[in-house]
């Protein structure tokens, strides 16, 4: 892949086991958020599996297509198996077991995980820092947008809480720590936690940046 | 294309002439559904062509992009010509000639046809069975979703009738019959009929699976 | 890239400097339209950058993915830098400085520019005329559709003004002039002007083609 500039040595940003764990965690929690959308609409179990799958692999598929690699769920059936299992399991559970804002919290986990994984994968493919961060933020945010658009519900992204900002923090912290020489595994864990905590704070306290004045 | 597992011998699932016919049938009937959406919104003839094209080639374009092959309407202008002809023809006809649920019936044809064709194309490219079925279901369902989202109407998929289920039946029957040794042509016809009949039954009698209990 | 037919000699449709200028102009004005959507919804500055980026590079990313080339904002950070700058700048400005239909006018510029650039890029990659025009129209229209869908607002495309038609005019004029032997630069300028003026006339006078009679 030809790139304009390449500031991060490829060996620093291998997609290692911890980044892989974060990826599958992101797929699983986004899948839960998709199945919860289906449960809220009282859809059937097949639709629950469909929404779990769309939410779990939507953003990542877009990322893979944009970076020019084959989507990961064709190469290995593991992401699909995970989404299908989540779709069945969540459908079998009654809605009342979930806390009130469960969907937002699972979405927050997926947001942080995918922002970091997307940035790491783009860097490992040789992307320059800015496109890599943009890829992380885009794939993290678009998973939820695709889920919400397909389900016909207003996107979480539009609530004017810190949403894109949390994805940007996760991606930026990962890039910064990696460039500072931290191991990919530690950078992954710290960056995912930063993004998740900021989004969690936004959910819990309604944190926001100043709105446009109009 | 490297794949994790490959259970179906490639020679069993050639994209033969009957699968091709099913593909063009799917494009045509989805195109009709797109033009009917434009007609219901009283749009002009160019918008009718646009919606016929988006509905006719949307799901298939996604499938091609996800499998890493070039979208079929760049390689050959035939799908575009078909969609344009449908968009013009449907626009010239008055709405009253169509039965009340015409849009749903044409959509049902596209759903079944694309589920089978998507599965067959993915198998012929070497995909494992589960990803192939997922590709078939995804490309079948997303064509209608893209049409409805672009048109700003609630998606058929959300009506809690058998929709994803019909696509899954068509894709699963095709896979099963192919693995059982049936010829690709016969498997294509039988699987498409199964999917279309189940979706048709859902349209006619409002068939559904149990809803999520809440 | 194998294509079915190739009527336009590749050397006639080089993606030259003027086509590049038109591309960046299209990205910039679409980015303004995205930031204006965010401003109308009183979102924060990061969301403004996000919408500017989605609107600025959405349609072009789809075009690149469909033609099987890597999306342009990974190869070079320039489109991203442009979108980020626009997102910040528009957010800092008060809404009252913009004329009432500013969003539509910037969108019109992006529509015409992307229709021409998409057609030219597809031709330069060896696409036949019809797919090339379809690629131009699709990438021009879908940029705005993606922006509006992500923002949860009704798409401009559905207002039944000349919208798809203006993109089609720009793409068709570019194809015609190029095939008639005009230089790529002159064809680009004339075709973009044609598309922009037609869309502008539609905005200003509410021009439309006959609606479907129902």
Coordinates of C-alpha atoms in Angstrom, one line a residue:
Chain A
X1 CA 0.0 0.0 0.0
X2 CA 1.6 3.2 -1.1
X3 CA 1.2 6.0 1.5
X4 CA 2.2 9.7 1.4
X5 CA 4.1 9.6 4.7
X6 CA 4.9 6.9 7.2
X7 CA 5.9 8.1 10.6
X8 CA 5.3 5.0 12.7
X9 CA 7.6 2.0 12.2
X10 CA 5.4 -0.9 11.2
X11 CA 7.1 -3.2 13.8
X12 CA 5.7 -1.1 16.6
X13 CA 2.1 -1.6 15.7
X14 CA 1.7 -5.3 15.0
X15 CA -1.9 -6.5 15.4
X16 CA -0.9 -8.6 18.4
X17 CA -3.0 -10.8 20.7
X18 CA -4.2 -8.0 22.9
X19 CA -5.4 -5.9 19.9
X20 CA -7.2 -9.1 18.7
X21 CA -8.9 -9.5 22.1
X22 CA -10.0 -5.9 21.9
X23 CA -11.4 -6.5 18.4
X24 CA -13.5 -9.5 19.5
X25 CA -14.6 -7.6 22.6
X26 CA -15.7 -4.8 20.4
X27 CA -17.6 -7.1 18.1
X28 CA -19.3 -8.8 21.0
X29 CA -20.4 -5.7 22.8
X30 CA -21.6 -4.0 19.6
X31 CA -23.5 -7.2 18.8
X32 CA -25.2 -7.0 22.2
X33 CA -26.2 -3.4 21.4
X34 CA -27.6 -4.5 18.1
X35 CA -29.6 -7.4 19.7
X36 CA -30.9 -4.9 22.3
X37 CA -32.2 -2.6 19.6
X38 CA -34.0 -5.7 18.1
X39 CA -35.4 -6.6 21.6
X40 CA -36.7 -3.1 22.1
X41 CA -38.6 -3.3 18.8
X42 CA -39.9 -6.8 19.9
X43 CA -38.5 -8.4 16.8
X44 CA -38.1 -12.2 16.3
X45 CA -35.0 -14.2 17.0
X46 CA -33.7 -14.2 13.4
X47 CA -34.0 -10.4 13.3
X48 CA -32.1 -10.3 16.6
X49 CA -29.3 -12.3 15.1
X50 CA -29.4 -10.1 12.0
X51 CA -29.1 -6.9 14.1
X52 CA -26.4 -8.4 16.3
X53 CA -24.4 -9.2 13.2
X54 CA -25.0 -5.9 11.5
X55 CA -23.9 -4.0 14.6
X56 CA -21.0 -6.3 15.4
X57 CA -19.4 -6.4 12.0
X58 CA -20.8 -3.3 10.2
X59 CA -18.1 -0.8 11.3
X60 CA -15.3 -3.2 10.9
X61 CA -16.5 -4.2 7.4
X62 CA -16.4 -0.6 6.3
X63 CA -12.9 -0.2 7.8
X64 CA -11.7 -3.3 5.9
X65 CA -13.2 -2.2 2.6
X66 CA -11.8 1.3 2.9
X67 CA -8.3 0.0 3.7
X68 CA -8.6 -2.4 0.7
X69 CA -8.4 -5.7 2.6
X70 CA -11.1 -8.4 2.5
X71 CA -13.7 -8.1 5.3
X72 CA -12.6 -10.2 8.2
X73 CA -15.8 -12.3 8.6
X74 CA -15.2 -14.0 5.2
X75 CA -11.7 -15.1 6.1
X76 CA -12.7 -16.5 9.4
X77 CA -16.2 -17.5 10.6
X78 CA -15.3 -16.6 14.2
X79 CA -16.8 -13.0 14.2
X80 CA -20.1 -14.4 12.7
X81 CA -20.3 -17.2 15.2
X82 CA -19.8 -14.7 18.0
X83 CA -22.5 -12.3 16.7
X84 CA -25.0 -15.2 16.1
X85 CA -24.4 -16.5 19.7
X86 CA -25.0 -13.0 21.1
X87 CA -28.1 -12.5 19.0
X88 CA -29.6 -15.8 20.3
X89 CA -28.6 -15.2 23.9
X90 CA -29.8 -11.6 24.2
X91 CA -33.1 -12.6 22.6
X92 CA -33.7 -15.3 25.1
X93 CA -33.2 -12.9 28.0
X94 CA -36.1 -10.7 29.3
X95 CA -35.5 -7.0 28.8
X96 CA -35.9 -6.3 32.5
X97 CA -32.5 -7.9 33.4
X98 CA -30.7 -5.0 31.6
X99 CA -30.0 -1.7 33.3
X100 CA -31.8 1.2 31.8
X101 CA -29.0 2.5 29.7
X102 CA -27.4 -0.9 28.9
X103 CA -27.5 -0.3 25.2
X104 CA -25.4 2.9 25.5
X105 CA -22.9 1.2 27.8
X106 CA -22.3 -1.7 25.4
X107 CA -22.1 0.7 22.6
X108 CA -19.5 2.6 24.6
X109 CA -17.4 -0.5 24.8
X110 CA -17.6 -1.1 21.1
X111 CA -16.8 2.5 20.4
X112 CA -13.6 2.5 22.4
X113 CA -12.5 -0.9 21.2
X114 CA -13.1 -0.3 17.5
X115 CA -11.4 3.2 17.6
X116 CA -8.2 1.6 19.0
X117 CA -8.4 -1.5 16.8
X118 CA -9.2 0.5 13.6
X119 CA -6.2 2.8 14.3
X120 CA -3.9 0.0 15.0
X121 CA -4.9 -2.0 11.9
X122 CA -4.6 1.0 9.7
X123 CA -1.1 1.8 11.1
X124 CA 0.0 -1.9 10.7
X125 CA -1.1 -1.6 7.0
X126 CA 1.2 1.4 6.6
X127 CA -1.2 4.3 6.9
X128 CA 0.0 7.7 8.0
X129 CA -1.0 8.8 11.5
X130 CA -3.9 11.2 10.5
X131 CA -5.6 8.7 8.2
X132 CA -5.1 5.9 10.7
X133 CA -6.8 7.9 13.5
X134 CA -9.6 8.9 11.0
X135 CA -10.0 5.3 10.2
X136 CA -10.3 4.3 13.8
X137 CA -12.8 7.1 14.6
X138 CA -14.8 6.4 11.4
X139 CA -15.1 2.6 12.0
X140 CA -16.0 3.1 15.7
X141 CA -18.7 5.6 15.0
X142 CA -20.2 4.1 11.9
X143 CA -20.9 0.7 13.5
X144 CA -23.5 2.4 15.7
X145 CA -24.7 4.6 13.0
X146 CA -25.4 1.7 10.6
X147 CA -27.2 -0.2 13.5
X148 CA -29.4 2.8 14.2
X149 CA -30.1 3.7 10.6
X150 CA -31.1 0.1 9.7
X151 CA -33.3 -0.1 12.8
X152 CA -34.8 3.3 12.0
X153 CA -34.0 4.9 15.4
X154 CA -32.3 8.3 15.9
X155 CA -28.5 7.8 16.1
X156 CA -26.7 8.0 19.5
X157 CA -24.2 10.1 17.7
X158 CA -26.7 13.0 17.5
X159 CA -27.4 13.3 21.2
X160 CA -24.7 15.9 21.6
X161 CA -22.9 14.0 24.3
X162 CA -19.2 13.2 23.9
X163 CA -19.4 10.4 21.3
X164 CA -17.1 11.1 18.4
X165 CA -14.8 12.8 21.0
X166 CA -14.5 9.6 23.0
X167 CA -13.5 7.7 19.8
X168 CA -11.0 10.4 18.9
X169 CA -9.5 10.2 22.4
X170 CA -9.1 6.4 22.2
X171 CA -7.6 6.6 18.8
X172 CA -5.3 9.5 19.6
X173 CA -4.1 8.0 22.9
X174 CA -3.3 4.8 21.1
X175 CA -1.3 6.7 18.4
X176 CA 0.5 8.8 21.0
X177 CA 1.5 5.9 23.2
X178 CA 2.6 3.8 20.3
X179 CA 4.7 6.7 18.8
X180 CA 6.2 7.2 22.3
X181 CA 7.5 3.7 22.2
X182 CA 5.0 1.9 24.5
X183 CA 4.3 -1.7 23.6
X184 CA 1.2 -2.3 21.4
X185 CA -0.5 -4.3 24.1
X186 CA -0.2 -1.7 26.8
X187 CA -1.1 1.1 24.5
X188 CA -4.2 -0.9 23.4
X189 CA -5.4 -1.4 27.0
X190 CA -4.8 2.2 28.1
X191 CA -6.3 3.8 25.0
X192 CA -9.4 1.6 25.2
X193 CA -9.9 2.4 28.8
X194 CA -9.5 6.2 28.2
X195 CA -12.1 6.1 25.4
X196 CA -14.5 4.0 27.4
X197 CA -14.2 6.1 30.5
X198 CA -14.8 9.3 28.7
X199 CA -17.8 8.0 26.9
X200 CA -19.0 6.4 30.2
X201 CA -18.7 9.8 31.9
X202 CA -20.7 11.3 29.1
X203 CA -23.4 8.7 29.6
X204 CA -23.4 9.0 33.4
X205 CA -23.1 12.8 33.8
X206 CA -24.2 14.0 30.4
X207 CA -20.8 15.5 29.8
X208 CA -20.6 17.6 26.6
X209 CA -18.4 20.1 24.8
X210 CA -19.8 23.6 24.2
X211 CA -22.6 23.4 21.6
X212 CA -22.6 25.5 18.5
X213 CA -24.1 28.9 19.5
X214 CA -26.4 29.1 16.5
Chain B
X1 CA -8.8 -15.8 -1.6
X2 CA -7.5 -17.5 1.5
X3 CA -10.3 -18.9 3.7
X4 CA -10.2 -20.6 7.1
X5 CA -12.1 -23.7 6.1
X6 CA -13.5 -24.8 2.7
X7 CA -16.1 -27.5 3.0
X8 CA -17.8 -27.2 -0.4
X9 CA -15.8 -28.2 -3.4
X10 CA -15.6 -25.2 -5.8
X11 CA -16.6 -27.2 -8.8
X12 CA -20.0 -27.9 -7.3
X13 CA -21.0 -24.2 -7.1
X14 CA -20.1 -22.7 -10.4
X15 CA -21.9 -19.5 -11.1
X16 CA -23.7 -21.1 -14.0
X17 CA -26.4 -19.8 -16.5
X18 CA -29.3 -20.5 -14.1
X19 CA -27.6 -18.6 -11.2
X20 CA -27.0 -15.8 -13.7
X21 CA -30.7 -15.7 -14.7
X22 CA -31.6 -15.6 -11.0
X23 CA -29.2 -12.7 -10.5
X24 CA -30.7 -10.6 -13.4
X25 CA -34.2 -11.5 -12.2
X26 CA -33.3 -10.2 -8.7
X27 CA -31.8 -7.0 -10.2
X28 CA -35.0 -6.4 -12.3
X29 CA -37.5 -7.0 -9.5
X30 CA -35.5 -5.0 -6.9
X31 CA -35.3 -2.3 -9.6
X32 CA -39.1 -2.4 -9.9
X33 CA -39.5 -2.0 -6.1
X34 CA -37.2 1.0 -6.2
X35 CA -39.1 2.6 -9.0
X36 CA -42.4 2.0 -7.1
X37 CA -40.9 3.8 -4.1
X38 CA -40.1 6.8 -6.4
X39 CA -43.6 6.6 -7.9
X40 CA -45.3 6.6 -4.5
X41 CA -43.3 9.7 -3.7
X42 CA -44.4 11.3 -7.0
X43 CA -40.8 11.9 -8.0
X44 CA -39.7 12.7 -11.6
X45 CA -38.4 10.2 -14.2
X46 CA -34.7 10.7 -13.5
X47 CA -35.3 10.0 -9.8
X48 CA -37.3 6.9 -10.7
X49 CA -34.2 5.7 -12.7
X50 CA -32.0 6.6 -9.8
X51 CA -34.1 4.6 -7.2
X52 CA -34.5 1.7 -9.6
X53 CA -30.7 1.6 -10.0
X54 CA -30.0 2.0 -6.3
X55 CA -32.4 -0.8 -5.4
X56 CA -31.4 -3.0 -8.2
X57 CA -27.6 -2.9 -7.7
X58 CA -27.2 -1.7 -4.1
X59 CA -27.2 -5.0 -2.3
X60 CA -25.1 -6.7 -5.0
X61 CA -22.5 -3.9 -5.0
X62 CA -22.1 -4.3 -1.2
X63 CA -21.7 -8.1 -1.7
X64 CA -19.0 -7.5 -4.4
X65 CA -17.2 -5.0 -2.3
X66 CA -17.2 -7.2 0.8
X67 CA -16.0 -10.2 -1.2
X68 CA -13.2 -8.1 -2.7
X69 CA -14.3 -8.3 -6.3
X70 CA -15.1 -5.3 -8.5
X71 CA -18.8 -4.3 -8.5
X72 CA -20.5 -6.1 -11.4
X73 CA -22.0 -3.0 -13.0
X74 CA -18.6 -1.6 -13.9
X75 CA -17.5 -4.7 -15.7
X76 CA -20.6 -5.0 -17.7
X77 CA -23.2 -2.3 -18.4
X78 CA -26.1 -4.9 -18.6
X79 CA -27.3 -4.4 -15.0
X80 CA -27.4 -0.6 -15.4
X81 CA -29.3 -0.9 -18.7
X82 CA -31.8 -3.2 -17.1
X83 CA -32.3 -0.8 -14.1
X84 CA -32.6 2.2 -16.3
X85 CA -35.2 0.5 -18.5
X86 CA -37.2 -0.6 -15.5
X87 CA -37.0 3.0 -14.0
X88 CA -38.4 4.5 -17.2
X89 CA -41.1 1.8 -17.7
X90 CA -42.4 1.9 -14.2
X91 CA -42.5 5.7 -14.2
X92 CA -44.6 5.7 -17.4
X93 CA -47.2 3.4 -15.9
X94 CA -50.0 4.8 -13.6
X95 CA -49.9 3.6 -10.0
X96 CA -53.4 2.1 -10.2
X97 CA -52.3 -0.8 -12.4
X98 CA -50.3 -2.3 -9.6
X99 CA -51.8 -4.5 -6.9
X100 CA -51.9 -3.0 -3.4
X101 CA -48.8 -4.8 -2.1
X102 CA -46.9 -4.9 -5.4
X103 CA -43.8 -3.3 -3.9
X104 CA -43.6 -6.1 -1.2
X105 CA -44.0 -8.8 -3.8
X106 CA -41.3 -7.5 -6.1
X107 CA -39.1 -7.0 -3.1
X108 CA -39.8 -10.7 -2.1
X109 CA -38.5 -11.9 -5.5
X110 CA -35.3 -9.8 -5.2
X111 CA -34.8 -11.0 -1.6
X112 CA -35.0 -14.7 -2.5
X113 CA -33.0 -14.3 -5.7
X114 CA -30.2 -12.3 -4.1
X115 CA -29.9 -14.6 -1.1
X116 CA -29.3 -17.6 -3.4
X117 CA -27.0 -15.7 -5.8
X118 CA -25.0 -14.1 -3.0
X119 CA -24.5 -17.5 -1.3
X120 CA -23.5 -19.1 -4.6
X121 CA -21.1 -16.4 -5.6
X122 CA -19.4 -16.4 -2.2
X123 CA -19.1 -20.2 -2.4
X124 CA -17.7 -20.1 -5.9
X125 CA -15.0 -17.6 -4.6
X126 CA -14.0 -20.1 -2.0
X127 CA -15.8 -18.8 1.1
X128 CA -16.7 -21.3 3.9
X129 CA -20.4 -22.2 4.3
X130 CA -21.3 -19.9 7.2
X131 CA -19.7 -16.7 5.7
X132 CA -21.3 -17.6 2.3
X133 CA -24.8 -17.9 3.8
X134 CA -24.2 -14.7 5.8
X135 CA -23.1 -13.0 2.5
X136 CA -26.3 -14.2 0.8
X137 CA -28.6 -13.0 3.6
X138 CA -26.8 -9.7 4.0
X139 CA -26.8 -8.8 0.3
X140 CA -30.5 -9.8 0.0
X141 CA -31.6 -7.8 3.0
X142 CA -29.4 -4.7 2.5
X143 CA -30.7 -4.0 -1.0
X144 CA -34.1 -3.2 0.4
X145 CA -32.7 -1.4 3.4
X146 CA -30.5 0.9 1.2
X147 CA -33.6 1.6 -1.0
X148 CA -35.7 2.4 2.0
X149 CA -33.1 4.5 3.8
X150 CA -32.3 6.6 0.7
X151 CA -36.0 7.1 0.2
X152 CA -36.6 8.0 3.8
X153 CA -39.3 5.3 4.4
X154 CA -39.4 2.8 7.2
X155 CA -37.7 -0.4 6.2
X156 CA -39.7 -3.5 5.3
X157 CA -37.3 -5.4 7.4
X158 CA -38.7 -3.8 10.6
X159 CA -42.3 -5.0 10.1
X160 CA -41.7 -8.2 12.1
X161 CA -42.9 -10.4 9.3
X162 CA -40.6 -13.2 8.1
X163 CA -38.1 -11.2 6.1
X164 CA -34.5 -12.0 7.2
X165 CA -35.9 -15.6 7.9
X166 CA -37.0 -16.0 4.2
X167 CA -33.5 -14.9 3.0
X168 CA -31.9 -17.3 5.5
X169 CA -34.1 -20.2 4.2
X170 CA -33.2 -19.5 0.6
X171 CA -29.5 -19.3 1.4
X172 CA -29.6 -22.3 3.7
X173 CA -31.6 -24.5 1.2
X174 CA -29.2 -23.6 -1.6
X175 CA -26.2 -24.5 0.6
X176 CA -27.8 -27.8 1.8
X177 CA -28.8 -28.9 -1.7
X178 CA -25.4 -28.1 -3.2
X179 CA -23.6 -29.9 -0.4
X180 CA -26.0 -32.9 -0.9
X181 CA -24.7 -33.1 -4.4
X182 CA -27.6 -31.5 -6.4
X183 CA -26.7 -29.6 -9.5
X184 CA -26.2 -25.9 -9.1
X185 CA -29.0 -25.1 -11.4
X186 CA -31.6 -27.2 -9.7
X187 CA -30.5 -26.1 -6.2
X188 CA -30.8 -22.5 -7.4
X189 CA -34.4 -22.9 -8.6
X190 CA -35.6 -24.8 -5.6
X191 CA -33.9 -22.5 -3.1
X192 CA -35.2 -19.4 -4.7
X193 CA -38.7 -20.8 -4.7
X194 CA -38.5 -21.8 -1.1
X195 CA -37.4 -18.3 0.0
X196 CA -39.9 -16.5 -2.3
X197 CA -42.8 -18.8 -1.1
X198 CA -42.0 -18.2 2.6
X199 CA -41.7 -14.5 2.2
X200 CA -44.9 -14.5 0.1
X201 CA -46.7 -16.5 2.8
X202 CA -45.5 -13.9 5.3
X203 CA -46.9 -11.0 3.1
X204 CA -50.2 -12.8 2.4
X205 CA -51.0 -14.3 5.8
X206 CA -48.8 -12.0 8.0
X207 CA -46.8 -15.1 9.2
X208 CA -44.3 -14.3 11.9
X209 CA -42.0 -16.0 14.4
X210 CA -42.6 -15.4 18.1
X211 CA -41.8 -11.8 19.0
X212 CA -39.4 -10.9 21.7
X213 CA -41.4 -10.9 25.0
X214 CA -40.0 -7.6 26.3
Chain C
X1 CA -9.2 -3.5 -14.7
X2 CA -11.0 -5.7 -17.3
X3 CA -14.0 -3.9 -18.8
X4 CA -16.6 -5.1 -21.3
X5 CA -16.2 -2.2 -23.7
X6 CA -13.9 0.7 -23.8
X7 CA -15.0 3.5 -26.1
X8 CA -13.0 6.4 -24.7
X9 CA -9.3 6.4 -25.2
X10 CA -7.6 6.5 -21.8
X11 CA -5.2 9.3 -22.8
X12 CA -8.2 11.7 -23.4
X13 CA -9.3 11.5 -19.8
X14 CA -6.3 11.8 -17.7
X15 CA -7.0 12.9 -14.1
X16 CA -5.1 16.2 -14.7
X17 CA -4.6 19.2 -12.5
X18 CA -8.0 20.8 -13.3
X19 CA -9.9 17.6 -12.5
X20 CA -7.9 17.6 -9.2
X21 CA -8.9 21.1 -8.4
X22 CA -12.5 20.2 -9.1
X23 CA -12.1 17.2 -6.7
X24 CA -10.8 19.3 -3.9
X25 CA -13.4 22.0 -4.5
X26 CA -16.1 19.3 -4.3
X27 CA -14.6 17.9 -1.0
X28 CA -14.4 21.4 0.5
X29 CA -18.0 22.5 -0.4
X30 CA -19.5 19.2 0.6
X31 CA -17.5 19.5 3.9
X32 CA -19.1 23.0 4.4
X33 CA -22.5 21.4 3.8
X34 CA -21.8 18.7 6.5
X35 CA -20.6 21.3 9.0
X36 CA -23.7 23.4 8.4
X37 CA -25.9 20.4 9.1
X38 CA -24.0 20.0 12.4
X39 CA -24.3 23.7 13.2
X40 CA -28.1 23.6 12.6
X41 CA -28.3 20.7 15.1
X42 CA -26.1 22.8 17.6
X43 CA -23.6 20.0 17.8
X44 CA -20.1 20.5 19.3
X45 CA -16.9 21.2 17.4
X46 CA -15.7 17.6 17.2
X47 CA -19.1 16.5 15.7
X48 CA -18.8 19.4 13.2
X49 CA -15.4 18.0 12.1
X50 CA -17.0 14.5 11.9
X51 CA -19.9 15.7 9.7
X52 CA -17.6 17.8 7.5
X53 CA -15.4 14.8 7.0
X54 CA -18.3 12.3 6.3
X55 CA -19.9 14.7 3.8
X56 CA -16.6 15.7 2.2
X57 CA -15.2 12.2 1.7
X58 CA -18.3 9.9 1.9
X59 CA -19.3 9.9 -1.8
X60 CA -15.8 9.7 -3.0
X61 CA -15.0 6.8 -0.7
X62 CA -17.9 4.9 -2.1
X63 CA -16.7 5.7 -5.6
X64 CA -13.2 4.5 -4.8
X65 CA -14.4 1.3 -3.2
X66 CA -16.8 0.5 -6.1
X67 CA -14.0 1.0 -8.7
X68 CA -11.7 -1.2 -6.6
X69 CA -9.1 1.4 -5.7
X70 CA -8.0 2.4 -2.2
X71 CA -9.9 5.3 -0.8
X72 CA -8.1 8.5 -1.5
X73 CA -7.9 9.8 2.0
X74 CA -5.7 6.9 3.1
X75 CA -3.1 7.5 0.4
X76 CA -2.9 11.2 1.1
X77 CA -3.9 13.1 4.2
X78 CA -4.8 16.2 2.2
X79 CA -8.6 15.5 1.9
X80 CA -8.8 14.9 5.7
X81 CA -6.9 18.1 6.5
X82 CA -9.2 20.0 4.3
X83 CA -12.3 18.6 5.9
X84 CA -11.0 19.1 9.5
X85 CA -10.2 22.7 8.7
X86 CA -13.6 23.3 7.2
X87 CA -15.3 21.6 10.2
X88 CA -13.5 23.9 12.6
X89 CA -13.9 27.1 10.6
X90 CA -17.6 26.7 10.0
X91 CA -18.2 25.8 13.7
X92 CA -16.5 29.0 14.8
X93 CA -18.8 31.2 12.6
X94 CA -22.2 32.2 13.7
X95 CA -25.1 30.8 11.7
X96 CA -26.4 34.2 10.8
X97 CA -23.6 35.0 8.4
X98 CA -24.8 32.3 6.0
X99 CA -27.6 33.0 3.5
X100 CA -30.8 31.1 4.1
X101 CA -30.2 28.3 1.6
X102 CA -26.4 28.2 2.0
X103 CA -26.4 24.5 2.7
X104 CA -28.2 23.7 -0.6
X105 CA -25.8 26.0 -2.6
X106 CA -22.6 24.3 -1.2
X107 CA -24.2 21.0 -1.7
X108 CA -24.9 22.0 -5.4
X109 CA -21.2 22.8 -5.9
X110 CA -20.2 19.4 -4.5
X111 CA -22.8 17.6 -6.6
X112 CA -21.6 19.1 -9.9
X113 CA -17.9 18.7 -9.0
X114 CA -18.2 15.1 -7.8
X115 CA -20.4 14.1 -10.8
X116 CA -17.6 15.3 -13.2
X117 CA -14.7 14.0 -11.1
X118 CA -16.4 10.6 -10.6
X119 CA -17.0 10.2 -14.3
X120 CA -13.5 11.3 -15.2
X121 CA -11.9 9.0 -12.7
X122 CA -13.9 6.0 -13.8
X123 CA -13.1 6.7 -17.4
X124 CA -9.4 7.0 -16.6
X125 CA -9.6 3.6 -15.0
X126 CA -10.9 2.1 -18.2
X127 CA -14.7 2.0 -17.4
X128 CA -17.1 2.1 -20.3
X129 CA -19.2 5.3 -20.8
X130 CA -22.4 4.2 -19.2
X131 CA -20.8 2.8 -16.0
X132 CA -18.6 5.9 -15.8
X133 CA -21.6 8.3 -15.9
X134 CA -23.4 6.1 -13.4
X135 CA -20.3 6.2 -11.1
X136 CA -20.2 10.0 -11.4
X137 CA -23.9 10.4 -10.6
X138 CA -23.9 7.9 -7.8
X139 CA -20.8 9.3 -6.0
X140 CA -22.2 12.9 -6.4
X141 CA -25.7 12.0 -5.0
X142 CA -24.6 9.6 -2.3
X143 CA -22.3 12.1 -0.6
X144 CA -25.3 14.2 0.3
X145 CA -27.5 11.1 1.1
X146 CA -24.9 9.7 3.5
X147 CA -24.6 13.2 5.2
X148 CA -28.3 13.5 5.6
X149 CA -28.9 9.9 6.7
X150 CA -26.2 10.1 9.4
X151 CA -27.6 13.4 10.5
X152 CA -31.1 12.0 10.6
X153 CA -32.6 14.8 8.3
X154 CA -34.7 14.2 5.2
X155 CA -32.5 14.0 2.1
X156 CA -32.3 16.9 -0.3
X157 CA -32.6 14.3 -3.0
X158 CA -36.3 13.7 -2.1
X159 CA -37.4 17.3 -2.6
X160 CA -38.4 16.7 -6.2
X161 CA -36.2 19.5 -7.5
X162 CA -33.7 18.8 -10.2
X163 CA -31.0 17.0 -8.2
X164 CA -30.1 13.7 -9.7
X165 CA -30.8 15.4 -13.1
X166 CA -28.2 18.1 -12.4
X167 CA -25.6 15.4 -11.6
X168 CA -26.5 13.5 -14.7
X169 CA -26.2 16.7 -16.8
X170 CA -22.7 17.4 -15.4
X171 CA -21.6 13.8 -16.0
X172 CA -23.1 13.6 -19.4
X173 CA -21.7 16.9 -20.6
X174 CA -18.2 15.9 -19.4
X175 CA -18.5 12.5 -21.3
X176 CA -19.8 14.2 -24.4
X177 CA -17.2 16.9 -24.5
X178 CA -14.4 14.5 -23.8
X179 CA -15.6 12.1 -26.6
X180 CA -15.9 15.1 -28.9
X181 CA -12.2 15.7 -28.4
X182 CA -12.2 18.6 -26.0
X183 CA -9.3 18.8 -23.6
X184 CA -10.0 17.2 -20.2
X185 CA -9.5 20.5 -18.4
X186 CA -12.0 22.5 -20.5
X187 CA -14.5 19.7 -20.4
X188 CA -14.2 19.6 -16.6
X189 CA -14.8 23.3 -16.2
X190 CA -17.8 23.4 -18.7
X191 CA -19.4 20.3 -17.4
X192 CA -19.1 21.4 -13.7
X193 CA -20.6 24.8 -14.6
X194 CA -23.5 23.1 -16.4
X195 CA -24.4 20.9 -13.5
X196 CA -24.0 23.7 -10.9
X197 CA -26.1 26.1 -12.9
X198 CA -28.9 23.6 -13.5
X199 CA -29.0 22.7 -9.8
X200 CA -28.7 26.4 -8.9
X201 CA -31.7 27.2 -11.1
X202 CA -33.6 24.4 -9.4
X203 CA -32.8 25.9 -6.0
X204 CA -33.6 29.4 -7.0
X205 CA -36.7 28.9 -9.1
X206 CA -37.8 25.5 -7.8
X207 CA -37.3 24.0 -11.3
X208 CA -38.5 20.5 -11.6
X209 CA -39.3 17.8 -14.2
X210 CA -42.9 16.6 -14.4
X211 CA -43.8 14.5 -11.3
X212 CA -45.1 11.0 -11.5
X213 CA -48.9 11.3 -11.9
X214 CA -49.8 8.7 -9.3

